[in-house]
Amino acid sequence: MTVGEAPSNGRSPRTVSLSGADGLKLAADIWGPDTGPSVLMLHGGGQTRHSWKATSRVLADAGLRVVALDLRGHGDSDWSPDGSYGFEKNSEDVLEVLDQIDTPTTIIGASLGGLTGLLATAAAPDRVRRLAMVDVVPRFEAAGSARIRDFMRGAPRGFASLDEAADAIAAYLPHREKPRSTDGLRRNLRLRDDGRWYWHWDPQMMEKPPTTTPGERSAQLEAAARTITVPVLLLQGKLSDVISDHGVEEFRGHVPHLEVVTLNGAAHTAAGDDNDAFSAAVVEFCSRP
């Protein structure tokens, strides 16, 4: 299926199945007019396309066509049979999706999605108009990254209830007000036959050991960054423990034309922490000629 079929009404999306690498099927929500400039949204590790719901609606209202993708192993997309994940595999999927979008596209990627977008932009500069990376740089902070991994590995046996999952999220995100309702969690967790709620992503992502060291992965990402000539925007959460000012300046050394917007009320989960400021910055970036 190509992205250009049967446009959505802008206020609610239509869900399609797109083809990724290795024959995997990837779920995506399409927002906005069929003829608008295209934006591809790539969520962070452990999240789903629904993380972009509020921003997707804002972008659609601004006349942009938004493709919010579930990365492989996440949400309603296929899981890799052999546990092939990581920036490179996700980038291969994105290149396939860009072919189906079939028009130069702005990529917005958070964390894992941002690094995936960086590699895809380096590989296909003719198909990417701009790149926005949300609170991630090639050399990120080890402590902040470890805290994310610990959270993702923290409930291998799932949760007894959505309330228990909400408590775990609140402990992980102490800067954010805890939602009164747990209904939104139903999109990120699944109730299994054992009566427990599990995160809606493939556990193999955390179980399979990486084939490269963190330093090697950073060097690979920096090499890709040095080739990028399209506009690049970094949205930095002021409260983040994942990227530092030093890491941002190192990134600028590889991408001299880098623009940085600091979101003062946001941490690493910037889009959810301060969605109004985040969406305003993204709309302005995506709407440029």
PDB file of N, CA and C in Angstrom, residues 87 111-112 115 135-146 148-149 214-215 217-218 221-222 240-244 247-248 250 268:
ATOM      1  N   PHE A  87      19.609   0.763  15.192  1.00  0.00           N
ATOM      2  CA  PHE A  87      19.509   1.905  14.291  1.00  0.00           C
ATOM      3  C   PHE A  87      19.549   1.487  12.820  1.00  0.00           C
ATOM      4  N   SER A 111      14.727  10.131  20.207  1.00  0.00           N
ATOM      5  CA  SER A 111      15.615   9.132  20.796  1.00  0.00           C
ATOM      6  C   SER A 111      15.999   8.084  19.749  1.00  0.00           C
ATOM      7  N   LEU A 112      15.596   6.820  19.923  1.00  0.00           N
ATOM      8  CA  LEU A 112      15.882   5.786  18.934  1.00  0.00           C
ATOM      9  C   LEU A 112      15.429   6.231  17.546  1.00  0.00           C
ATOM     10  N   LEU A 115      17.953   8.822  15.987  1.00  0.00           N
ATOM     11  CA  LEU A 115      19.176   8.237  15.448  1.00  0.00           C
ATOM     12  C   LEU A 115      18.873   7.415  14.198  1.00  0.00           C
ATOM     13  N   ASP A 135      15.832  15.271  21.476  1.00  0.00           N
ATOM     14  CA  ASP A 135      16.624  14.954  22.653  1.00  0.00           C
ATOM     15  C   ASP A 135      17.525  13.739  22.454  1.00  0.00           C
ATOM     16  N   VAL A 136      18.268  13.747  21.366  1.00  0.00           N
ATOM     17  CA  VAL A 136      19.260  12.693  21.144  1.00  0.00           C
ATOM     18  C   VAL A 136      20.366  13.231  20.248  1.00  0.00           C
ATOM     19  N   VAL A 137      21.574  12.823  20.527  1.00  0.00           N
ATOM     20  CA  VAL A 137      22.747  13.144  19.722  1.00  0.00           C
ATOM     21  C   VAL A 137      23.593  11.876  19.623  1.00  0.00           C
ATOM     22  N   PRO A 138      24.546  11.829  18.696  1.00  0.00           N
ATOM     23  CA  PRO A 138      25.338  10.597  18.555  1.00  0.00           C
ATOM     24  C   PRO A 138      26.054  10.148  19.819  1.00  0.00           C
ATOM     25  N   ARG A 139      26.551  11.099  20.613  1.00  0.00           N
ATOM     26  CA  ARG A 139      27.218  10.731  21.875  1.00  0.00           C
ATOM     27  C   ARG A 139      26.348  11.210  23.039  1.00  0.00           C
ATOM     28  N   PHE A 140      25.465  10.321  23.470  1.00  0.00           N
ATOM     29  CA  PHE A 140      24.540  10.662  24.551  1.00  0.00           C
ATOM     30  C   PHE A 140      25.119  10.215  25.882  1.00  0.00           C
ATOM     31  N   GLU A 141      24.469  10.625  26.959  1.00  0.00           N
ATOM     32  CA  GLU A 141      24.978  10.379  28.303  1.00  0.00           C
ATOM     33  C   GLU A 141      24.690   8.947  28.747  1.00  0.00           C
ATOM     34  N   ALA A 142      25.726   8.262  29.214  1.00  0.00           N
ATOM     35  CA  ALA A 142      25.599   6.847  29.582  1.00  0.00           C
ATOM     36  C   ALA A 142      24.602   6.641  30.716  1.00  0.00           C
ATOM     37  N   ALA A 143      24.620   7.541  31.703  1.00  0.00           N
ATOM     38  CA  ALA A 143      23.732   7.366  32.862  1.00  0.00           C
ATOM     39  C   ALA A 143      22.271   7.488  32.454  1.00  0.00           C
ATOM     40  N   GLY A 144      21.950   8.485  31.629  1.00  0.00           N
ATOM     41  CA  GLY A 144      20.575   8.649  31.185  1.00  0.00           C
ATOM     42  C   GLY A 144      20.108   7.504  30.320  1.00  0.00           C
ATOM     43  N   SER A 145      20.996   7.022  29.448  1.00  0.00           N
ATOM     44  CA  SER A 145      20.656   5.879  28.608  1.00  0.00           C
ATOM     45  C   SER A 145      20.427   4.629  29.454  1.00  0.00           C
ATOM     46  N   ALA A 146      21.257   4.433  30.482  1.00  0.00           N
ATOM     47  CA  ALA A 146      21.105   3.269  31.363  1.00  0.00           C
ATOM     48  C   ALA A 146      19.779   3.322  32.115  1.00  0.00           C
ATOM     49  N   ILE A 148      16.996   4.545  31.026  1.00  0.00           N
ATOM     50  CA  ILE A 148      15.965   4.111  30.084  1.00  0.00           C
ATOM     51  C   ILE A 148      15.956   2.589  29.974  1.00  0.00           C
ATOM     52  N   ARG A 149      17.134   2.003  29.811  1.00  0.00           N
ATOM     53  CA  ARG A 149      17.208   0.540  29.693  1.00  0.00           C
ATOM     54  C   ARG A 149      16.686  -0.148  30.951  1.00  0.00           C
ATOM     55  N   PRO A 214      29.337   0.908  22.502  1.00  0.00           N
ATOM     56  CA  PRO A 214      28.756   2.257  22.422  1.00  0.00           C
ATOM     57  C   PRO A 214      29.636   3.236  21.655  1.00  0.00           C
ATOM     58  N   GLY A 215      30.955   3.150  21.848  1.00  0.00           N
ATOM     59  CA  GLY A 215      31.857   4.042  21.132  1.00  0.00           C
ATOM     60  C   GLY A 215      31.818   3.822  19.631  1.00  0.00           C
ATOM     61  N   ARG A 217      29.269   2.610  17.954  1.00  0.00           N
ATOM     62  CA  ARG A 217      27.975   3.090  17.447  1.00  0.00           C
ATOM     63  C   ARG A 217      27.980   4.617  17.330  1.00  0.00           C
ATOM     64  N   SER A 218      28.548   5.292  18.314  1.00  0.00           N
ATOM     65  CA  SER A 218      28.619   6.762  18.245  1.00  0.00           C
ATOM     66  C   SER A 218      29.453   7.212  17.062  1.00  0.00           C
ATOM     67  N   LEU A 221      27.442   6.898  13.907  1.00  0.00           N
ATOM     68  CA  LEU A 221      26.441   7.964  13.803  1.00  0.00           C
ATOM     69  C   LEU A 221      27.084   9.297  13.467  1.00  0.00           C
ATOM     70  N   GLU A 222      28.235   9.586  14.042  1.00  0.00           N
ATOM     71  CA  GLU A 222      28.932  10.838  13.744  1.00  0.00           C
ATOM     72  C   GLU A 222      29.392  10.871  12.296  1.00  0.00           C
ATOM     73  N   SER A 240      16.665  17.065  30.609  1.00  0.00           N
ATOM     74  CA  SER A 240      17.081  15.743  30.165  1.00  0.00           C
ATOM     75  C   SER A 240      18.379  15.292  30.820  1.00  0.00           C
ATOM     76  N   ASP A 241      18.453  13.983  31.095  1.00  0.00           N
ATOM     77  CA  ASP A 241      19.707  13.385  31.548  1.00  0.00           C
ATOM     78  C   ASP A 241      20.319  12.511  30.455  1.00  0.00           C
ATOM     79  N   VAL A 242      19.779  12.615  29.239  1.00  0.00           N
ATOM     80  CA  VAL A 242      20.258  11.787  28.135  1.00  0.00           C
ATOM     81  C   VAL A 242      21.238  12.540  27.242  1.00  0.00           C
ATOM     82  N   ILE A 243      21.045  13.836  27.041  1.00  0.00           N
ATOM     83  CA  ILE A 243      22.023  14.614  26.294  1.00  0.00           C
ATOM     84  C   ILE A 243      22.477  15.791  27.152  1.00  0.00           C
ATOM     85  N   SER A 244      23.709  16.191  26.935  1.00  0.00           N
ATOM     86  CA  SER A 244      24.306  17.300  27.671  1.00  0.00           C
ATOM     87  C   SER A 244      24.660  18.418  26.695  1.00  0.00           C
ATOM     88  N   GLY A 247      27.537  17.319  24.666  1.00  0.00           N
ATOM     89  CA  GLY A 247      27.166  16.429  23.576  1.00  0.00           C
ATOM     90  C   GLY A 247      26.548  17.176  22.416  1.00  0.00           C
ATOM     91  N   VAL A 248      25.781  18.219  22.713  1.00  0.00           N
ATOM     92  CA  VAL A 248      25.176  19.039  21.660  1.00  0.00           C
ATOM     93  C   VAL A 248      26.259  19.747  20.857  1.00  0.00           C
ATOM     94  N   GLU A 250      29.384  18.848  20.517  1.00  0.00           N
ATOM     95  CA  GLU A 250      30.085  17.843  19.707  1.00  0.00           C
ATOM     96  C   GLU A 250      29.295  17.552  18.429  1.00  0.00           C
ATOM     97  N   HIS A 268      13.711  14.097  28.705  1.00  0.00           N
ATOM     98  CA  HIS A 268      13.981  13.318  27.502  1.00  0.00           C
ATOM     99  C   HIS A 268      12.711  13.036  26.703  1.00  0.00           C
TER     100      HIS A 268
END
